[in-house]
Amino acid sequence: AALQDILGESALGGDLSEFAALLSARRAAADSSDEDESGDGDSDTAPGDDSGRQPGESHADYYRRLYPERFAEEDTAAQAAAEAPVTEPLALVTIEDEYVQNLVLKAFERRPHWRVCTTVPAAAEGADMDESLEPYDLHWGEYEHLEFFSPRFAAGHFMASCYYNRKGLIRKGHLAHIMEKWRTKNPDKAPLAPKSYILTLESGKENDLDTSFPAALARSSFPGFNEGQGAGEARDVVDDGNVWILKPSVTNQAQGICLVRSEAQLREAIERADDMQRAGDFVLQQYLEPLLLDGRKFHLRVFMLLVGNLTAYVSPDFLAIFSLEQYAGASLDETRAHLTNISHQQVLSLEDQHRCMRLFAETAPDMMAAGVAADEAEANERIAAVQERVFAIVADMVAAASSELTFQTRKNCFELFGLDFMIDPEWGVWLLEANAEPDLSKAGDRLQGVIDDILQDTLKLVVDHNPRFPSTAEAAAAPVRLREVYQRAGRAW
């Protein structure tokens, strides 16, 4: 359209001399302007000339002094803003879990210059803001409560506690795809996650497994099971490297997850899946032998905070979550021995709760008792090494995910995630999955201080250290225990 305005319809495919002459004239004018700005201001005065600029006076101040009428409206607005009374920022806190809601409200109580409202917006799913609510500066609430489609969110006028599009992290199929791409691009580095294949049933044929299952298996490039001599049908051995774990991409709390060692078992597991699980992807992930403490399998729950566009922080307080069942001798069907998700365990007492979850830093005695560490010093060295490896994996994971369309960042968002890791008998560390809106209440009363510290650090980074919000000098200087592991660098033009 711009070329048509300059050249006319007939010239678009013909002589470009007129356009070339125009560009030459624009270039000459620009060069002349550059020379004027780099000169010493002694040239003759002419319209647009800034030779009357005072020593040390910027171009902006000079033109504002020269043409005050052009800036009158802007100056009036700036003066009105400066004279307006300073209002305390408003936080909207709408977390359905009462345990977490109370901890966040408690964190804001330590910031008396903040006002807090707990009313859920009525228009969260619409394009407009809830007009009954005073415009707020921060909303910490459920994903469904956040007014992502409002003009104020688009303009960055409030901080939101979730990213709108983060499927690349929290959908098992998306994350497995990203981790496999990272493995291919970095063949000389240790992999971040177990080898995985993605099975997707053809849309509309999810219930016709005779057709859709073989096709999905072929598309996944899965090399197949080692089913020689009947080993594929066994359900009581897990140490031959032929066991795989099947995870529906959209599940949580270990629902629909099972262990398989043959194509027949894999198909049976998909047949048992519900319609919602079949509509998404399935991740077939290599089942790794775990490091055992007290004869039981465990995984690490690690809390990660993402802020803005984009910095990643990790809490150094890892939680070790154990199965309550002995691992040795457990068949593939005894899922409580293999799936350590706390929602999958039978926690019937406070003693069970302590056996099921404690700080990873508290497991040094278990390491010595299991013979995987000679003494407390070696155990603590192992714990520190695992922490450093987790920090490195998180950095690589966030860097890989942030370059994908399935994870889009915004400067006015932040979010807490729960990451699950496993340690193998050789002390290798593996990323299993990432979870949005992790259930912090599972930490219980004994570990409530850990969760409280994480929420406090979150507000320090999102609020106290943020120049857009007022803060006390004490709050701004308060140390943060969360470890910064990744910051996306700006891209040059």
Short mmCIF file of C-alpha atoms in Angstrom, two decimals, residues 156-455:
data_model
loop_
_atom_site.label_atom_id
_atom_site.label_comp_id
_atom_site.label_asym_id
_atom_site.label_seq_id
_atom_site.Cartn_x
_atom_site.Cartn_y
_atom_site.Cartn_z
CA GLY A 156 0.34 -4.78 31.85
CA HIS A 157 -1.50 -2.82 34.55
CA PHE A 158 -1.59 -5.72 37.02
CA MET A 159 0.56 -8.72 37.88
CA ALA A 160 -1.06 -12.13 37.37
CA SER A 161 -0.05 -15.30 39.23
CA CYS A 162 -0.13 -17.55 36.15
CA TYR A 163 1.11 -17.41 32.59
CA TYR A 164 -1.74 -17.70 30.11
CA ASN A 165 0.01 -20.20 27.81
CA ARG A 166 2.35 -22.62 29.59
CA LYS A 167 1.35 -25.93 28.04
CA GLY A 168 4.95 -26.53 26.99
CA LEU A 169 5.81 -27.04 30.65
CA ILE A 170 2.76 -28.60 32.27
CA ARG A 171 1.44 -30.92 29.54
CA LYS A 172 3.43 -34.13 29.74
CA GLY A 173 3.34 -34.65 25.98
CA HIS A 174 4.56 -31.13 25.22
CA LEU A 175 7.36 -31.28 27.80
CA ALA A 176 8.47 -34.72 26.58
CA HIS A 177 8.65 -33.36 23.02
CA ILE A 178 10.74 -30.37 24.16
CA MET A 179 13.08 -32.59 26.18
CA GLU A 180 13.59 -34.94 23.22
CA LYS A 181 14.41 -31.94 20.98
CA TRP A 182 16.92 -30.76 23.59
CA ARG A 183 18.48 -34.25 23.69
CA THR A 184 18.88 -34.22 19.89
CA LYS A 185 20.43 -30.74 19.87
CA ASN A 186 22.82 -31.55 22.73
CA PRO A 187 24.12 -35.09 22.08
CA ASP A 188 27.29 -34.46 24.10
CA LYS A 189 25.43 -33.47 27.29
CA ALA A 190 23.75 -35.70 29.85
CA PRO A 191 20.01 -35.93 29.07
CA LEU A 192 17.62 -33.99 31.26
CA ALA A 193 14.76 -36.52 31.27
CA PRO A 194 14.25 -40.24 30.62
CA LYS A 195 13.84 -41.32 27.00
CA SER A 196 10.21 -40.72 25.97
CA TYR A 197 7.91 -41.39 23.04
CA ILE A 198 4.59 -39.65 22.36
CA LEU A 199 1.51 -41.59 21.27
CA THR A 200 -1.39 -39.61 19.81
CA LEU A 201 -4.58 -41.36 18.75
CA GLU A 202 -6.10 -40.00 15.55
CA SER A 203 -8.85 -37.48 16.27
CA GLY A 204 -12.29 -39.04 15.90
CA LYS A 205 -10.89 -42.57 16.10
CA GLU A 206 -9.94 -42.66 19.78
CA ASN A 207 -12.32 -45.57 20.41
CA ASP A 208 -11.29 -47.53 17.30
CA LEU A 209 -8.08 -48.90 18.75
CA ASP A 210 -7.78 -51.63 16.12
CA THR A 211 -6.93 -48.85 13.66
CA SER A 212 -5.73 -45.91 15.75
CA PHE A 213 -3.41 -47.75 18.19
CA PRO A 214 -1.05 -49.32 15.60
CA ALA A 215 -0.95 -46.02 13.71
CA ALA A 216 -0.13 -44.04 16.86
CA LEU A 217 2.60 -46.52 17.80
CA ALA A 218 4.14 -46.26 14.34
CA ARG A 219 4.09 -42.44 14.37
CA SER A 220 5.77 -42.37 17.79
CA SER A 221 8.92 -44.13 16.41
CA PHE A 222 8.90 -46.34 19.52
CA PRO A 223 11.33 -49.21 18.75
CA GLY A 224 9.20 -51.80 20.51
CA PHE A 225 9.42 -54.03 23.56
CA ASN A 226 11.85 -56.87 24.11
CA GLU A 227 9.29 -59.65 24.35
CA GLY A 228 11.53 -62.63 23.73
CA GLN A 229 10.96 -65.86 25.65
CA GLY A 230 7.71 -64.58 27.15
CA ALA A 231 9.41 -61.86 29.18
CA GLY A 232 7.02 -59.29 27.76
CA GLU A 233 4.07 -60.62 29.71
CA ALA A 234 5.76 -60.87 33.11
CA ARG A 235 4.44 -58.53 35.78
CA ASP A 236 6.86 -59.24 38.61
CA VAL A 237 10.29 -58.05 37.41
CA VAL A 238 11.29 -54.44 36.82
CA ASP A 239 15.10 -54.57 36.59
CA ASP A 240 15.60 -55.89 33.04
CA GLY A 241 15.34 -52.50 31.30
CA ASN A 242 12.19 -53.51 29.43
CA VAL A 243 9.65 -51.66 31.59
CA TRP A 244 8.04 -48.41 30.45
CA ILE A 245 5.71 -46.06 32.27
CA LEU A 246 2.63 -44.76 30.45
CA LYS A 247 1.33 -41.30 31.37
CA PRO A 248 -1.73 -39.57 29.92
CA SER A 249 -0.64 -36.04 29.02
CA VAL A 250 -3.55 -34.30 30.76
CA THR A 251 -3.63 -36.29 33.99
CA ASN A 252 -2.58 -35.32 37.50
CA GLN A 253 -2.28 -37.00 40.91
CA ALA A 254 -1.02 -40.18 39.16
CA GLN A 255 -4.42 -40.86 37.57
CA GLY A 256 -4.20 -43.21 34.60
CA ILE A 257 -0.46 -43.86 35.06
CA CYS A 258 0.69 -47.48 34.83
CA LEU A 259 3.72 -49.66 34.07
CA VAL A 260 3.84 -51.84 30.95
CA ARG A 261 6.35 -54.23 29.39
CA SER A 262 4.59 -55.44 26.22
CA GLU A 263 2.55 -54.06 23.36
CA ALA A 264 -0.50 -55.97 24.60
CA GLN A 265 -0.20 -54.38 28.06
CA LEU A 266 0.26 -50.96 26.44
CA ARG A 267 -2.93 -51.34 24.43
CA GLU A 268 -4.86 -52.58 27.48
CA ALA A 269 -3.74 -49.51 29.43
CA ILE A 270 -4.95 -47.17 26.68
CA GLU A 271 -8.25 -49.06 26.51
CA ARG A 272 -8.75 -48.39 30.24
CA ALA A 273 -8.12 -44.64 29.80
CA ASP A 274 -11.13 -42.33 29.89
CA ASP A 275 -12.31 -40.22 26.94
CA MET A 276 -10.50 -37.07 28.07
CA GLN A 277 -7.19 -38.92 28.42
CA ARG A 278 -7.57 -40.56 25.00
CA ALA A 279 -8.27 -37.18 23.39
CA GLY A 280 -4.80 -35.99 24.46
CA ASP A 281 -1.35 -37.46 24.09
CA PHE A 282 0.15 -40.39 25.95
CA VAL A 283 3.79 -40.31 27.00
CA LEU A 284 5.61 -43.64 27.03
CA GLN A 285 8.65 -42.99 29.22
CA GLN A 286 11.53 -45.30 30.06
CA TYR A 287 11.19 -46.61 33.61
CA LEU A 288 14.44 -46.02 35.47
CA GLU A 289 15.65 -48.00 38.42
CA PRO A 290 15.47 -45.69 41.46
CA LEU A 291 17.86 -45.00 44.31
CA LEU A 292 16.27 -46.65 47.35
CA LEU A 293 16.31 -45.32 50.91
CA ASP A 294 14.87 -47.52 53.65
CA GLY A 295 14.09 -49.96 50.83
CA ARG A 296 11.56 -47.53 49.35
CA LYS A 297 11.38 -45.50 46.16
CA PHE A 298 11.17 -41.71 46.40
CA HIS A 299 11.17 -38.63 44.18
CA LEU A 300 12.07 -35.00 44.77
CA ARG A 301 9.48 -32.23 44.65
CA VAL A 302 11.22 -28.97 43.71
CA PHE A 303 9.45 -25.61 43.65
CA MET A 304 10.28 -23.27 40.78
CA LEU A 305 9.20 -19.63 40.45
CA LEU A 306 9.09 -17.97 37.03
CA VAL A 307 8.88 -14.19 36.91
CA GLY A 308 8.23 -11.88 34.01
CA ASN A 309 9.93 -12.33 30.69
CA LEU A 310 11.85 -14.42 31.95
CA THR A 311 13.75 -15.25 35.17
CA ALA A 312 13.68 -18.65 36.90
CA TYR A 313 14.23 -19.23 40.62
CA VAL A 314 14.37 -22.53 42.51
CA SER A 315 13.78 -23.14 46.20
CA PRO A 316 16.77 -24.90 47.81
CA ASP A 317 14.37 -26.74 50.13
CA PHE A 318 13.68 -29.91 48.14
CA LEU A 319 11.00 -32.27 49.45
CA ALA A 320 11.66 -36.02 49.39
CA ILE A 321 8.36 -37.86 48.80
CA PHE A 322 8.47 -41.61 49.53
CA SER A 323 6.35 -44.59 48.76
CA LEU A 324 5.05 -46.24 51.91
CA GLU A 325 5.54 -49.69 50.33
CA GLN A 326 8.76 -51.67 49.98
CA TYR A 327 10.14 -51.62 46.44
CA ALA A 328 11.90 -54.99 46.30
CA GLY A 329 9.66 -57.77 45.04
CA ALA A 330 6.75 -55.47 44.13
CA SER A 331 5.01 -56.44 40.89
CA LEU A 332 4.13 -53.88 38.24
CA ASP A 333 0.53 -53.95 39.45
CA GLU A 334 1.52 -52.84 42.97
CA THR A 335 1.54 -49.22 41.88
CA ARG A 336 1.96 -47.76 45.37
CA ALA A 337 5.50 -49.15 45.40
CA HIS A 338 6.32 -47.55 42.05
CA LEU A 339 4.28 -44.31 41.91
CA THR A 340 5.41 -42.04 44.72
CA ASN A 341 2.82 -39.30 44.22
CA ILE A 342 1.56 -38.50 47.71
CA SER A 343 -2.06 -38.59 46.50
CA HIS A 344 -1.48 -42.22 45.52
CA GLN A 345 -0.27 -43.30 48.98
CA GLN A 346 -2.38 -44.32 51.97
CA VAL A 347 -1.34 -41.71 54.53
CA LEU A 348 -3.32 -42.66 57.62
CA SER A 349 -1.36 -41.06 60.47
CA LEU A 350 1.17 -38.36 61.32
CA GLU A 351 3.84 -41.07 61.36
CA ASP A 352 2.85 -42.06 57.82
CA GLN A 353 3.04 -38.42 56.80
CA HIS A 354 6.60 -38.11 58.10
CA ARG A 355 7.63 -41.39 56.44
CA CYS A 356 6.04 -40.21 53.22
CA MET A 357 7.45 -36.65 53.06
CA ARG A 358 10.38 -34.79 54.55
CA LEU A 359 13.12 -32.44 53.47
CA PHE A 360 15.73 -33.98 51.20
CA ALA A 361 18.35 -32.43 53.49
CA GLU A 362 16.96 -34.63 56.30
CA THR A 363 17.70 -37.90 54.46
CA ALA A 364 21.41 -38.11 55.35
CA PRO A 365 20.75 -40.74 58.08
CA ASP A 366 18.71 -42.79 55.58
CA MET A 367 21.60 -42.67 53.09
CA MET A 368 24.03 -43.97 55.70
CA ALA A 369 21.61 -46.70 56.81
CA ALA A 370 21.10 -47.77 53.18
CA GLY A 371 24.85 -47.92 52.60
CA VAL A 372 24.83 -45.37 49.77
CA ALA A 373 26.89 -42.91 51.86
CA ALA A 374 29.72 -43.88 54.20
CA ASP A 375 29.17 -41.07 56.67
CA GLU A 376 27.27 -37.84 57.22
CA ALA A 377 29.87 -35.78 55.36
CA GLU A 378 29.53 -37.90 52.22
CA ALA A 379 25.74 -37.84 52.49
CA ASN A 380 25.73 -34.04 52.67
CA GLU A 381 28.09 -33.89 49.68
CA ARG A 382 25.67 -36.10 47.74
CA ILE A 383 22.75 -33.86 48.68
CA ALA A 384 24.65 -30.74 47.58
CA ALA A 385 25.64 -32.36 44.27
CA VAL A 386 22.03 -33.34 43.57
CA GLN A 387 20.92 -29.76 44.28
CA GLU A 388 23.44 -28.33 41.84
CA ARG A 389 22.39 -30.81 39.16
CA VAL A 390 18.72 -29.90 39.68
CA PHE A 391 19.55 -26.20 39.32
CA ALA A 392 21.34 -26.92 36.03
CA ILE A 393 18.49 -29.08 34.68
CA VAL A 394 15.91 -26.41 35.51
CA ALA A 395 17.98 -23.77 33.71
CA ASP A 396 18.21 -25.91 30.56
CA MET A 397 14.54 -26.89 30.74
CA VAL A 398 13.33 -23.27 31.03
CA ALA A 399 15.66 -22.15 28.24
CA ALA A 400 14.35 -24.92 25.97
CA ALA A 401 10.67 -24.37 26.81
CA SER A 402 10.80 -20.57 26.52
CA SER A 403 11.75 -20.81 22.84
CA GLU A 404 8.60 -22.78 22.01
CA LEU A 405 5.19 -21.44 20.99
CA THR A 406 3.62 -23.66 23.66
CA PHE A 407 5.09 -21.45 26.39
CA GLN A 408 4.71 -17.69 26.08
CA THR A 409 5.94 -15.29 28.71
CA ARG A 410 4.74 -11.84 29.74
CA LYS A 411 6.42 -9.20 31.85
CA ASN A 412 3.37 -8.89 34.14
CA CYS A 413 3.10 -12.59 35.05
CA PHE A 414 4.67 -14.87 37.64
CA GLU A 415 3.95 -18.46 38.59
CA LEU A 416 4.96 -21.21 41.01
CA PHE A 417 5.49 -24.70 39.58
CA GLY A 418 6.14 -28.05 41.23
CA LEU A 419 8.85 -30.07 39.45
CA ASP A 420 9.39 -33.78 40.05
CA PHE A 421 12.86 -35.37 39.83
CA MET A 422 14.18 -38.88 40.39
CA ILE A 423 17.64 -40.10 41.42
CA ASP A 424 19.00 -43.36 40.00
CA PRO A 425 21.39 -45.75 41.83
CA GLU A 426 24.38 -44.02 40.16
CA TRP A 427 23.21 -40.64 41.52
CA GLY A 428 22.04 -39.49 38.13
CA VAL A 429 19.24 -36.90 38.37
CA TRP A 430 16.27 -37.00 35.98
CA LEU A 431 13.40 -34.58 35.37
CA LEU A 432 10.06 -36.42 35.38
CA GLU A 433 7.43 -33.69 34.94
CA ALA A 434 6.33 -30.15 35.78
CA ASN A 435 3.06 -29.26 37.50
CA ALA A 436 1.19 -25.97 37.54
CA GLU A 437 -0.55 -24.80 40.72
CA PRO A 438 1.11 -27.46 42.91
CA ASP A 439 -0.77 -28.60 45.99
CA LEU A 440 1.21 -26.81 48.69
CA SER A 441 -1.10 -28.01 51.45
CA LYS A 442 0.33 -31.55 51.18
CA ALA A 443 3.40 -30.29 53.05
CA GLY A 444 1.33 -30.35 56.24
CA ASP A 445 1.96 -28.54 59.51
CA ARG A 446 5.51 -29.80 60.05
CA LEU A 447 6.80 -28.37 56.75
CA GLN A 448 4.53 -25.32 56.69
CA GLY A 449 7.55 -23.09 57.36
CA VAL A 450 9.11 -24.21 54.07
CA ILE A 451 6.00 -23.25 52.11
CA ASP A 452 5.70 -19.98 54.01
CA ASP A 453 9.31 -19.09 53.12
CA ILE A 454 8.66 -19.83 49.42
CA LEU A 455 5.57 -17.60 49.37
#
